Structure formats: structure tokens, C-alpha cells
Amino acid sequence: HIPGSYGLPLLGDTISFVLNPFEVLDAHYKKYGAISKASLTFQKFVVALGPEYIQQLMLDSKQSFSARMGYNAPLGDFFAGGLLMRDFDEHKFHRRIMQTAFKIDAMRSYVDLMHPIIDRELSRWGQVADFQFYPHIKTLLLDVGAKVFLGMDLDGPKTRDLNQSFLDMNEGTLSLIRKDWPGLLYRKGMNGRRALEKFFIELVPQRRGSQGNDMATFFANEKSEDGEFYSDRVVGEHLIFLLLAAHDTTTSALTMAAHYLAHDQQWQERLREELTALGKPHLEYEDLATVADLDNCFREIVRLHPPVPMMMRRTVKEVELGGYALQPHTMVMISPLYTHRMEQWWSKPHQFDPDRFAREEHKQHSFMWAPFGGGAHKCIGLHFADMLFKCALAGLLLNYRFSYTDAGQFEGRLQYFPFAKPMDNLPLRLEPLRRA
């Protein structure tokens, strides 16, 4: 009774959706309305487009939608035990493990840990021939993640192996044949997951009772309401999920920021002037709330390219959605990626315009801008992501003026899944700047 089309047998609209998700969703919206059925990513969904449906699924006052069952097929094996794979009271219980790690004092200490790594890596970039932004920012953020999350410096064979395990696991999430069989990409990804699991589970008891400003130490020493430590496995699984999620999403956001700012030199200079006016070599924690243009730039980047472009849930009971009665075990997909570009809500929605947040366009509906979800499952690391983005981008802006190597780059092809980035890895020309 729900309008829509499942497209080709088995494939559905998966291929066209992966190549250009907005166009596929927009075609469905214009043909069938806000609620339709579709086959995307080799699964059949009820697709619900618009801020009101993001709100319904995120707030979920009657606990009708399961995140764990929604993501189980594509991500269950890789993120088992992470917050994404827990629901309702269990999810609330496990968020307690992270409460100390995201308090103000901890966040302030992370800024101090980040800056030496950002400075070191940025100083090297100017000497790189044929510089590509994406792989270099990925390396920088992995080093930051190792220090902030694990209290480690990435050097030596052990940490290189750790890096490779993360890369293998990430690739495995995109495998078409999802079987843990020899020779398959999925097996390679699962081997990466198993190596990470072993590393983290062995790391946790080493941090029990110790002092440190890294998240692994905070997590390892957190206690339940009964005064008991959480198990080594539970803490290790949360660290795997958070480090991978924080690393890849912020890598994407910074890459897309460099992409737009290389094209829009006026905005690049405007941000640089805001930062220079502070008269400091780095953004300090107290500065994060004062850089309005940089803040609006971050908001605009994750509007255009949200870290999680699609959010999936599965109904656990009968529920009404947009006037349709959905039965239990129905897969539902909502899309920040589409909602963030709806012409009903945004002026010139495909255009990079950070000033739209100064004009408060986003306040027309509380869920028309929802890059980090909402409700009980709202991303616990959103303020950390904001902080890391601003510190890294500030470092880039104060050290270099950057532009495209080719005048036609801005119209180049983008990859949308699992995270947004230019297909060419964003070659840039870096012009070193001398700080005042």
C-alpha cells in the first residue's frame, strides 16, 4: 500500500544510489512523495524524507525503532558492542562509560594533545610534491586519534599494524559478498576487526587505576552505578567504534572543507582573518565558541555532506509513519543528506554558504539540520568532532593559502559512501604563509 518501486531485481537502485544518492532520493520524493518504498544498498526500505521523520525516528518516544537491527546487516559484525549496536535502556547504560571522557576538563586536555601533532604534520606538507589532501589529513587525524583516544604515538611496527587493521576493517564494511570466507574482502575486514579487538581488550587492563588524559584511560576507569568496572571486552568494543567513527567522519569533513575553500578563496581569506585576529598560534579551548565564521563553516560542511548521510532503523512494533501503518520488522531509512538540501527549507541548498547559519535558516525546524542525529542516539562525540575540525582547519589556514592544482577541479566527481570525498583525493597547491 506504500507507493514506490524496488527497481531492478536484487540490485534495486543500489548502483545509482551509491553514485548519486541525492538524485535517486529526489526522484522518489517527486514521484511518490515523502514516504515511499525503495531497494537501496541491496535492502528493501520504507524511505521517509523530511525533518519531521528524522524527528520521529530520533526521538522515538514509544521505542518503536531499533538502531541495532537497522544497522545489523551492513555493520553488525564490525561494530558489535558499540553504541550504534545497542538500543533503549541498554544504550543509555553504555553511554555512561563515556561520560567522563567527554566532560569539559577532558575536552580541554584533548586540545593540548592535538596541537603538537597538527603542527608537526602540517610543517611537512609544504615539502610534499604532488600533494593530495585526503591521504595526508587521514594520516594526521589517525595520529591525533592514537594520542587522544589511546595515549599512544604512532611509531614503530605495532602501531603501523594497528593502522592497517583499521584500514582493512573499513574496507570490509563495503564488501558486496558479506561472508567471512578466505579470499574475500569481508574476511580481510573481519581479520582487521579481530586484530583490533585483541589489541584493545589487552590495552584496557593496563589502564585500570592509572592516570592519563586519553579516552582509553577514562573509559577503563569508569564504573557502573554498582561501583564495578565495565569488562575489558565492553570497553574495548566501545573504543574500536569511537576511534573508527571519529577518524573517518572528521577526515571527510575536513577534506570537503578544503574542497570548498580551495574554490571559494573569499571565504578562505575571511576565516584566516578571523583566526589571525585572535593573535594566537593555535585555537585554545576557550576560543572555540568565539570563532563564529569557523563555526558556521563547520555547520555548512556537515549540512552539505553529513557524516552519516543515511540513518537506518527497524520497527520492533506496529507504528504509524506519515499516515502509513508499518508492521514490525520493517526497515526504515531517513536521510540527513536529502533533508539538508530540500528546497522547502533551505535557500540555494546545493550552494556552499556558511552565512545561512548566521541568518538562522536552520531554526525553521529542529531536525532540518541533523548531521549528528538526535534524541538518545545523538552522537556523543559531536563536540569532539567540532573541536578537532576547528583546530585542524585553523592550523591549515594559518600555515597555508591553498588552491586547486587544476582550474576544473571543483566540478570533479565525488564519492558519497561510506564518507564524502573527491574521487581524485583532492590535489592542492599549498602556498606557505609566514605568521605575524
Tab-separated table of C-alpha atoms in Angstrom:
chain	number	residue	atom	x	y	z
A	1	HIS	CA	0.000	0.000	0.000
A	2	ILE	CA	3.068	2.270	0.170
A	3	PRO	CA	3.927	3.897	-3.171
A	4	GLY	CA	7.335	3.395	-4.734
A	5	SER	CA	9.445	0.986	-6.736
A	6	TYR	CA	12.081	-1.586	-5.835
A	7	GLY	CA	13.819	-1.129	-9.198
A	8	LEU	CA	15.916	-3.933	-10.681
A	9	PRO	CA	15.750	-7.475	-9.253
A	10	LEU	CA	18.309	-7.973	-6.457
A	11	LEU	CA	20.164	-4.733	-7.264
A	12	GLY	CA	17.220	-2.368	-6.903
A	13	ASP	CA	18.513	1.192	-7.260
A	14	THR	CA	21.709	0.427	-5.340
A	15	ILE	CA	24.250	1.340	-8.026
A	16	SER	CA	22.674	4.672	-8.990
A	17	PHE	CA	22.117	5.448	-5.300
A	18	VAL	CA	25.783	4.898	-4.418
A	19	LEU	CA	26.882	7.101	-7.337
A	20	ASN	CA	24.442	9.947	-6.658
A	21	PRO	CA	22.224	9.445	-3.616
A	22	PHE	CA	20.528	12.853	-3.726
A	23	GLU	CA	19.292	12.401	-7.294
A	24	VAL	CA	17.816	8.971	-6.546
A	25	LEU	CA	16.059	10.181	-3.399
A	26	ASP	CA	14.876	13.359	-5.122
A	27	ALA	CA	13.344	11.320	-7.951
A	28	HIS	CA	11.489	9.187	-5.387
A	29	TYR	CA	10.322	12.259	-3.488
A	30	LYS	CA	8.998	13.988	-6.594
A	31	LYS	CA	7.303	10.884	-7.953
A	32	TYR	CA	5.948	9.215	-4.819
A	33	GLY	CA	6.043	11.791	-2.031
A	34	ALA	CA	7.806	11.886	1.334
A	35	ILE	CA	7.112	8.199	2.098
A	36	SER	CA	7.977	5.558	-0.468
A	37	LYS	CA	9.413	2.078	-0.808
A	38	ALA	CA	12.789	1.542	-2.427
A	39	SER	CA	15.574	-1.008	-2.683
A	40	LEU	CA	18.852	0.669	-1.756
A	41	THR	CA	22.160	-0.890	-0.658
A	42	PHE	CA	20.714	-4.317	-1.533
A	43	GLN	CA	17.965	-3.921	1.075
A	44	LYS	CA	14.296	-3.020	0.837
A	45	PHE	CA	13.295	0.052	2.816
A	46	VAL	CA	10.469	2.379	3.549
A	47	VAL	CA	12.196	5.709	2.831
A	48	ALA	CA	10.950	8.705	4.844
A	49	LEU	CA	12.224	12.090	3.628
A	50	GLY	CA	11.983	15.328	5.578
A	51	PRO	CA	12.803	16.722	9.027
A	52	GLU	CA	9.573	15.502	10.641
A	53	TYR	CA	10.567	11.874	10.028
A	54	ILE	CA	14.090	12.370	11.296
A	55	GLN	CA	12.469	13.797	14.412
A	56	GLN	CA	10.057	10.871	14.804
A	57	LEU	CA	12.746	8.223	14.462
A	58	MET	CA	15.372	10.016	16.533
A	59	LEU	CA	13.138	10.932	19.474
A	60	ASP	CA	11.241	7.607	19.282
A	61	SER	CA	9.223	8.241	22.435
A	62	LYS	CA	7.497	4.841	22.230
A	63	GLN	CA	10.681	2.887	21.495
A	64	SER	CA	9.365	1.618	18.168
A	65	PHE	CA	12.581	1.787	16.113
A	66	SER	CA	15.690	-0.316	16.690
A	67	ALA	CA	19.054	1.114	15.630
A	68	ARG	CA	20.789	-2.205	16.305
A	69	MET	CA	18.532	-4.139	13.953
A	70	GLY	CA	18.610	-1.312	11.431
A	71	TYR	CA	22.389	-1.418	11.092
A	72	ASN	CA	22.942	-5.088	11.830
A	73	ALA	CA	23.184	-6.287	8.228
A	74	PRO	CA	25.863	-3.860	6.981
A	75	LEU	CA	27.740	-3.125	10.211
A	76	GLY	CA	26.805	-5.620	12.923
A	77	ASP	CA	29.927	-7.782	12.632
A	78	PHE	CA	32.281	-4.810	12.609
A	79	PHE	CA	30.731	-2.591	15.274
A	80	ALA	CA	29.437	-5.262	17.635
A	81	GLY	CA	29.245	-3.848	21.142
A	82	GLY	CA	29.500	-0.208	20.025
A	83	LEU	CA	26.829	2.345	20.933
A	84	LEU	CA	25.368	2.144	17.425
A	85	MET	CA	24.526	-1.521	18.020
A	86	ARG	CA	22.671	-1.027	21.292
A	87	ASP	CA	19.083	0.051	21.910
A	88	PHE	CA	16.909	1.720	24.522
A	89	ASP	CA	17.875	1.094	28.179
A	90	GLU	CA	20.990	-0.872	27.210
A	91	HIS	CA	22.154	2.032	25.042
A	92	LYS	CA	21.564	4.501	27.896
A	93	PHE	CA	23.501	2.272	30.297
A	94	HIS	CA	26.510	2.025	27.976
A	95	ARG	CA	26.728	5.765	27.322
A	96	ARG	CA	27.789	6.061	30.962
A	97	ILE	CA	31.143	4.501	30.076
A	98	MET	CA	31.943	7.623	28.074
A	99	GLN	CA	30.603	10.320	30.358
A	100	THR	CA	33.941	11.376	31.918
A	101	ALA	CA	35.799	11.277	28.594
A	102	PHE	CA	33.544	13.988	27.129
A	103	LYS	CA	33.383	16.399	30.073
A	104	ILE	CA	34.834	19.898	29.757
A	105	ASP	CA	38.090	19.207	31.616
A	106	ALA	CA	38.796	16.190	29.427
A	107	MET	CA	37.943	18.083	26.241
A	108	ARG	CA	40.272	20.910	27.229
A	109	SER	CA	43.113	18.421	27.693
A	110	TYR	CA	42.497	16.946	24.236
A	111	VAL	CA	43.150	20.334	22.616
A	112	ASP	CA	46.579	20.415	24.269
A	113	LEU	CA	47.307	16.902	22.969
A	114	MET	CA	46.238	17.745	19.410
A	115	HIS	CA	48.297	20.840	18.667
A	116	PRO	CA	51.837	19.335	18.622
A	117	ILE	CA	50.667	16.615	16.241
A	118	ILE	CA	48.834	19.073	13.962
A	119	ASP	CA	51.895	21.367	13.900
A	120	ARG	CA	54.280	18.509	13.128
A	121	GLU	CA	52.250	17.114	10.253
A	122	LEU	CA	51.376	20.484	8.720
A	123	SER	CA	55.046	21.508	8.697
A	124	ARG	CA	55.749	18.531	6.428
A	125	TRP	CA	53.009	19.216	3.922
A	126	GLY	CA	54.742	22.116	2.199
A	127	GLN	CA	57.634	19.849	1.153
A	128	VAL	CA	55.407	17.180	-0.453
A	129	ALA	CA	55.440	17.031	-4.247
A	130	ASP	CA	52.073	16.355	-5.911
A	131	PHE	CA	50.305	16.952	-2.588
A	132	GLN	CA	46.914	15.273	-2.127
A	133	PHE	CA	44.890	16.478	0.820
A	134	TYR	CA	42.818	13.393	1.649
A	135	PRO	CA	45.573	10.848	2.450
A	136	HIS	CA	47.553	13.446	4.387
A	137	ILE	CA	44.666	14.614	6.558
A	138	LYS	CA	43.769	10.967	7.128
A	139	THR	CA	47.270	10.298	8.465
A	140	LEU	CA	47.201	13.437	10.604
A	141	LEU	CA	43.876	12.516	12.191
A	142	LEU	CA	44.924	8.932	12.810
A	143	ASP	CA	47.932	10.250	14.726
A	144	VAL	CA	45.660	12.610	16.684
A	145	GLY	CA	43.239	9.744	17.360
A	146	ALA	CA	46.006	7.468	18.615
A	147	LYS	CA	47.175	10.147	21.045
A	148	VAL	CA	43.772	11.369	22.232
A	149	PHE	CA	41.942	8.040	22.280
A	150	LEU	CA	44.772	5.687	23.205
A	151	GLY	CA	47.540	7.831	24.696
A	152	MET	CA	49.954	6.476	22.058
A	153	ASP	CA	52.299	7.924	19.473
A	154	LEU	CA	52.069	6.240	16.095
A	155	ASP	CA	55.566	4.967	15.505
A	156	GLY	CA	57.046	1.518	15.165
A	157	PRO	CA	55.655	-1.673	13.598
A	158	LYS	CA	52.979	-2.280	16.242
A	159	THR	CA	51.176	0.957	15.574
A	160	ARG	CA	51.580	0.582	11.794
A	161	ASP	CA	49.841	-2.771	12.147
A	162	LEU	CA	47.098	-1.061	14.150
A	163	ASN	CA	46.635	1.486	11.366
A	164	GLN	CA	46.412	-1.275	8.739
A	165	SER	CA	43.823	-3.139	10.806
A	166	PHE	CA	41.637	-0.028	10.836
A	167	LEU	CA	42.001	0.370	7.077
A	168	ASP	CA	41.180	-3.310	6.471
A	169	MET	CA	38.125	-3.172	8.700
A	170	ASN	CA	36.884	-0.033	6.967
A	171	GLU	CA	37.220	-1.649	3.541
A	172	GLY	CA	35.391	-4.727	4.766
A	173	THR	CA	32.289	-2.702	5.580
A	174	LEU	CA	31.906	-2.030	1.820
A	175	SER	CA	32.167	-5.682	0.772
A	176	LEU	CA	29.379	-6.851	-1.550
A	177	ILE	CA	29.721	-10.510	-0.535
A	178	ARG	CA	29.246	-10.437	3.211
A	179	LYS	CA	30.738	-13.795	4.159
A	180	ASP	CA	33.700	-14.391	6.447
A	181	TRP	CA	35.323	-16.743	3.933
A	182	PRO	CA	39.007	-16.984	2.899
A	183	GLY	CA	39.956	-14.749	-0.010
A	184	LEU	CA	37.036	-12.350	0.350
A	185	LEU	CA	37.243	-8.668	1.236
A	186	TYR	CA	34.845	-9.352	4.113
A	187	ARG	CA	37.336	-11.827	5.633
A	188	LYS	CA	40.082	-9.202	5.346
A	189	GLY	CA	37.828	-6.713	7.148
A	190	MET	CA	36.937	-9.218	9.855
A	191	ASN	CA	40.607	-10.083	10.358
A	192	GLY	CA	41.204	-6.376	10.907
A	193	ARG	CA	38.369	-6.303	13.420
A	194	ARG	CA	39.772	-9.336	15.264
A	195	ALA	CA	43.244	-7.765	15.447
A	196	LEU	CA	41.774	-4.538	16.845
A	197	GLU	CA	39.655	-6.446	19.335
A	198	LYS	CA	42.712	-8.308	20.635
A	199	PHE	CA	44.738	-5.093	20.897
A	200	PHE	CA	42.066	-3.106	22.733
A	201	ILE	CA	40.991	-5.867	25.104
A	202	GLU	CA	44.633	-6.277	26.146
A	203	LEU	CA	45.045	-2.491	26.491
A	204	VAL	CA	42.141	-1.932	28.897
A	205	PRO	CA	43.557	-3.726	31.988
A	206	GLN	CA	46.851	-1.847	31.503
A	207	ARG	CA	44.943	1.415	32.018
A	208	ARG	CA	42.922	0.369	35.064
A	209	GLY	CA	43.872	2.519	38.039
A	210	SER	CA	46.281	4.645	36.001
A	211	GLN	CA	46.303	8.394	35.407
A	212	GLY	CA	46.044	9.822	31.920
A	213	ASN	CA	44.197	12.260	29.686
A	214	ASP	CA	43.405	9.827	26.881
A	215	MET	CA	39.976	8.295	26.324
A	216	ALA	CA	41.158	4.709	26.828
A	217	THR	CA	42.230	5.614	30.376
A	218	PHE	CA	38.966	7.440	31.062
A	219	PHE	CA	36.899	4.505	29.726
A	220	ALA	CA	38.928	1.856	31.543
A	221	ASN	CA	38.397	3.572	34.894
A	222	GLU	CA	34.701	4.346	34.530
A	223	LYS	CA	32.414	2.409	36.870
A	224	SER	CA	28.798	1.362	36.737
A	225	GLU	CA	26.225	2.507	39.307
A	226	ASP	CA	27.128	-0.630	41.278
A	227	GLY	CA	30.714	0.575	41.583
A	228	GLU	CA	32.096	-2.104	39.268
A	229	PHE	CA	34.457	-1.608	36.347
A	230	TYR	CA	32.998	-2.391	32.937
A	231	SER	CA	34.506	-5.530	31.394
A	232	ASP	CA	37.631	-5.370	29.247
A	233	ARG	CA	35.645	-6.526	26.217
A	234	VAL	CA	32.892	-3.948	26.648
A	235	VAL	CA	35.372	-1.075	26.985
A	236	GLY	CA	37.470	-2.365	24.083
A	237	GLU	CA	34.464	-2.603	21.759
A	238	HIS	CA	33.426	0.967	22.544
A	239	LEU	CA	36.948	2.218	21.818
A	240	ILE	CA	37.021	0.456	18.440
A	241	PHE	CA	33.732	2.010	17.381
A	242	LEU	CA	34.515	5.520	18.615
A	243	LEU	CA	38.024	5.711	17.158
A	244	LEU	CA	36.890	4.491	13.739
A	245	ALA	CA	33.777	6.683	13.715
A	246	ALA	CA	35.608	9.824	14.854
A	247	HIS	CA	38.522	9.320	12.482
A	248	ASP	CA	36.674	8.735	9.219
A	249	THR	CA	33.883	11.257	9.709
A	250	THR	CA	36.231	14.117	10.608
A	251	THR	CA	38.600	13.173	7.781
A	252	SER	CA	35.668	13.541	5.407
A	253	ALA	CA	34.508	16.863	6.897
A	254	LEU	CA	37.968	18.435	6.699
A	255	THR	CA	38.503	17.145	3.161
A	256	MET	CA	35.223	18.625	1.989
A	257	ALA	CA	36.026	21.896	3.787
A	258	ALA	CA	39.342	22.118	1.931
A	259	HIS	CA	37.467	21.287	-1.293
A	260	TYR	CA	35.023	24.188	-0.924
A	261	LEU	CA	37.535	26.671	0.470
A	262	ALA	CA	40.030	25.994	-2.335
A	263	HIS	CA	37.229	27.023	-4.680
A	264	ASP	CA	35.960	29.950	-2.592
A	265	GLN	CA	39.070	31.997	-1.866
A	266	GLN	CA	36.990	34.810	-0.386
A	267	TRP	CA	35.665	32.553	2.365
A	268	GLN	CA	39.116	31.078	2.889
A	269	GLU	CA	40.564	34.541	3.498
A	270	ARG	CA	37.648	35.519	5.710
A	271	LEU	CA	38.303	32.556	8.000
A	272	ARG	CA	42.024	33.277	8.038
A	273	GLU	CA	41.377	36.884	9.091
A	274	GLU	CA	39.096	35.736	11.913
A	275	LEU	CA	41.796	33.399	13.214
A	276	THR	CA	44.626	35.909	12.773
A	277	ALA	CA	42.645	38.461	14.800
A	278	LEU	CA	42.923	36.188	17.845
A	279	GLY	CA	46.681	36.809	17.837
A	280	LYS	CA	47.495	33.216	18.804
A	281	PRO	CA	49.372	30.406	17.031
A	282	HIS	CA	46.616	27.923	17.923
A	283	LEU	CA	42.953	27.806	18.799
A	284	GLU	CA	42.669	27.274	22.532
A	285	TYR	CA	39.668	25.562	24.077
A	286	GLU	CA	38.152	28.867	25.181
A	287	ASP	CA	38.420	30.213	21.608
A	288	LEU	CA	36.208	27.511	20.093
A	289	ALA	CA	32.971	29.299	20.958
A	290	THR	CA	34.196	32.683	19.713
A	291	VAL	CA	35.089	31.929	16.077
A	292	ALA	CA	31.638	32.441	14.562
A	293	ASP	CA	32.673	32.175	10.902
A	294	LEU	CA	34.633	28.974	11.514
A	295	ASP	CA	31.684	27.576	13.450
A	296	ASN	CA	29.297	28.361	10.592
A	297	CYS	CA	31.746	26.814	8.136
A	298	PHE	CA	31.714	23.563	10.120
A	299	ARG	CA	27.923	23.571	10.219
A	300	GLU	CA	27.715	24.189	6.480
A	301	ILE	CA	30.158	21.404	5.631
A	302	VAL	CA	28.221	18.810	7.631
A	303	ARG	CA	24.982	20.142	6.165
A	304	LEU	CA	26.218	19.555	2.618
A	305	HIS	CA	27.976	16.290	3.496
A	306	PRO	CA	26.656	14.888	6.783
A	307	PRO	CA	28.924	12.315	8.448
A	308	VAL	CA	26.086	9.772	8.361
A	309	PRO	CA	24.174	10.501	5.143
A	310	MET	CA	21.523	7.848	5.776
A	311	MET	CA	20.191	6.532	9.089
A	312	MET	CA	18.528	3.150	9.326
A	313	ARG	CA	16.091	1.695	11.800
A	314	ARG	CA	13.924	-1.413	12.003
A	315	THR	CA	10.494	-1.364	13.576
A	316	VAL	CA	10.018	-3.537	16.657
A	317	LYS	CA	6.259	-2.978	16.848
A	318	GLU	CA	3.498	-1.641	14.638
A	319	VAL	CA	3.933	2.090	14.165
A	320	GLU	CA	2.429	4.864	12.056
A	321	LEU	CA	4.749	6.806	9.771
A	322	GLY	CA	3.370	9.561	7.547
A	323	GLY	CA	-0.123	8.106	7.644
A	324	TYR	CA	1.008	4.548	6.842
A	325	ALA	CA	0.870	1.662	9.301
A	326	LEU	CA	4.229	-0.126	9.332
A	327	GLN	CA	4.381	-3.685	10.582
A	328	PRO	CA	7.092	-4.986	12.941
A	329	HIS	CA	10.424	-5.817	11.250
A	330	THR	CA	10.052	-3.120	8.596
A	331	MET	CA	13.326	-1.443	7.581
A	332	VAL	CA	13.060	2.354	7.564
A	333	MET	CA	15.593	4.811	6.141
A	334	ILE	CA	15.769	8.542	6.841
A	335	SER	CA	18.249	10.860	5.155
A	336	PRO	CA	20.037	13.890	6.588
A	337	LEU	CA	21.796	14.104	3.217
A	338	TYR	CA	18.464	14.715	1.448
A	339	THR	CA	16.787	16.761	4.174
A	340	HIS	CA	19.783	19.112	4.313
A	341	ARG	CA	19.219	20.009	0.656
A	342	MET	CA	15.435	20.308	0.474
A	343	GLU	CA	14.380	23.490	-1.301
A	344	GLN	CA	11.370	23.814	1.023
A	345	TRP	CA	13.740	24.529	3.886
A	346	TRP	CA	17.000	25.891	2.503
A	347	SER	CA	17.837	28.765	0.139
A	348	LYS	CA	20.032	27.598	-2.765
A	349	PRO	CA	20.542	24.309	-0.911
A	350	HIS	CA	23.395	22.945	-3.060
A	351	GLN	CA	25.492	26.089	-2.640
A	352	PHE	CA	28.288	26.450	-0.071
A	353	ASP	CA	27.050	29.342	2.084
A	354	PRO	CA	28.099	29.309	5.758
A	355	ASP	CA	26.275	32.599	6.313
A	356	ARG	CA	22.961	30.743	6.117
A	357	PHE	CA	23.593	29.800	9.757
A	358	ALA	CA	24.139	33.447	10.679
A	359	ARG	CA	20.754	34.082	9.022
A	360	GLU	CA	19.374	31.200	11.157
A	361	GLU	CA	17.835	29.293	8.263
A	362	HIS	CA	18.337	26.117	10.271
A	363	LYS	CA	15.913	27.218	13.008
A	364	GLN	CA	12.762	26.683	10.953
A	365	HIS	CA	12.567	23.073	12.198
A	366	SER	CA	14.574	21.453	14.988
A	367	PHE	CA	15.527	18.495	12.758
A	368	MET	CA	16.096	20.127	9.373
A	369	TRP	CA	19.813	20.190	10.303
A	370	ALA	CA	20.614	16.839	11.878
A	371	PRO	CA	24.128	15.713	10.908
A	372	PHE	CA	24.634	14.081	14.309
A	373	GLY	CA	21.183	12.556	14.721
A	374	GLY	CA	19.186	13.398	17.807
A	375	GLY	CA	17.448	12.034	20.855
A	376	ALA	CA	19.011	9.161	22.788
A	377	HIS	CA	21.285	8.255	19.868
A	378	LYS	CA	22.604	11.758	19.242
A	379	CYS	CA	26.318	11.431	18.535
A	380	ILE	CA	28.150	11.525	21.858
A	381	GLY	CA	31.287	12.773	20.113
A	382	LEU	CA	29.784	15.724	18.245
A	383	HIS	CA	31.559	18.352	20.369
A	384	PHE	CA	34.838	16.470	19.979
A	385	ALA	CA	34.317	16.399	16.185
A	386	ASP	CA	33.605	20.145	16.213
A	387	MET	CA	36.751	20.785	18.240
A	388	LEU	CA	39.014	18.592	16.101
A	389	PHE	CA	37.657	20.079	12.868
A	390	LYS	CA	38.245	23.653	14.052
A	391	CYS	CA	41.737	23.021	15.431
A	392	ALA	CA	42.928	21.195	12.309
A	393	LEU	CA	41.360	23.633	9.832
A	394	ALA	CA	42.694	26.597	11.803
A	395	GLY	CA	46.182	25.125	11.577
A	396	LEU	CA	45.846	24.701	7.819
A	397	LEU	CA	44.533	28.233	7.296
A	398	LEU	CA	47.263	29.853	9.402
A	399	ASN	CA	50.053	27.877	7.732
A	400	TYR	CA	48.999	27.824	4.092
A	401	ARG	CA	46.944	29.515	1.422
A	402	PHE	CA	45.609	26.638	-0.657
A	403	SER	CA	44.118	26.356	-4.119
A	404	TYR	CA	43.339	23.763	-6.766
A	405	THR	CA	46.091	22.448	-8.996
A	406	ASP	CA	43.627	22.380	-11.902
A	407	ALA	CA	41.034	25.050	-12.686
A	408	GLY	CA	38.374	22.404	-13.429
A	409	GLN	CA	38.680	20.510	-10.154
A	410	PHE	CA	35.618	21.931	-8.427
A	411	GLU	CA	33.298	20.151	-10.831
A	412	GLY	CA	35.104	16.865	-10.241
A	413	ARG	CA	33.397	13.664	-9.154
A	414	LEU	CA	32.624	12.999	-5.511
A	415	GLN	CA	32.469	9.736	-3.603
A	416	TYR	CA	29.493	9.674	-1.209
A	417	PHE	CA	29.842	6.347	0.641
A	418	PRO	CA	30.924	5.435	3.214
A	419	PHE	CA	32.002	9.076	3.607
A	420	ALA	CA	32.195	12.015	1.219
A	421	LYS	CA	35.435	12.939	-0.543
A	422	PRO	CA	36.591	13.964	-4.037
A	423	MET	CA	37.418	10.907	-6.151
A	424	ASP	CA	40.834	12.374	-7.021
A	425	ASN	CA	41.822	12.633	-3.312
A	426	LEU	CA	41.882	16.454	-3.657
A	427	PRO	CA	45.238	17.559	-5.119
A	428	LEU	CA	46.052	21.031	-3.795
A	429	ARG	CA	48.666	23.705	-4.286
A	430	LEU	CA	49.956	24.931	-0.911
A	431	GLU	CA	51.438	28.406	-0.509
A	432	PRO	CA	53.273	28.682	2.842
A	433	LEU	CA	52.370	31.697	4.958
A	434	ARG	CA	54.584	33.489	7.472
A	435	ARG	CA	52.689	34.104	10.673
A	436	ALA	CA	52.755	37.544	12.207
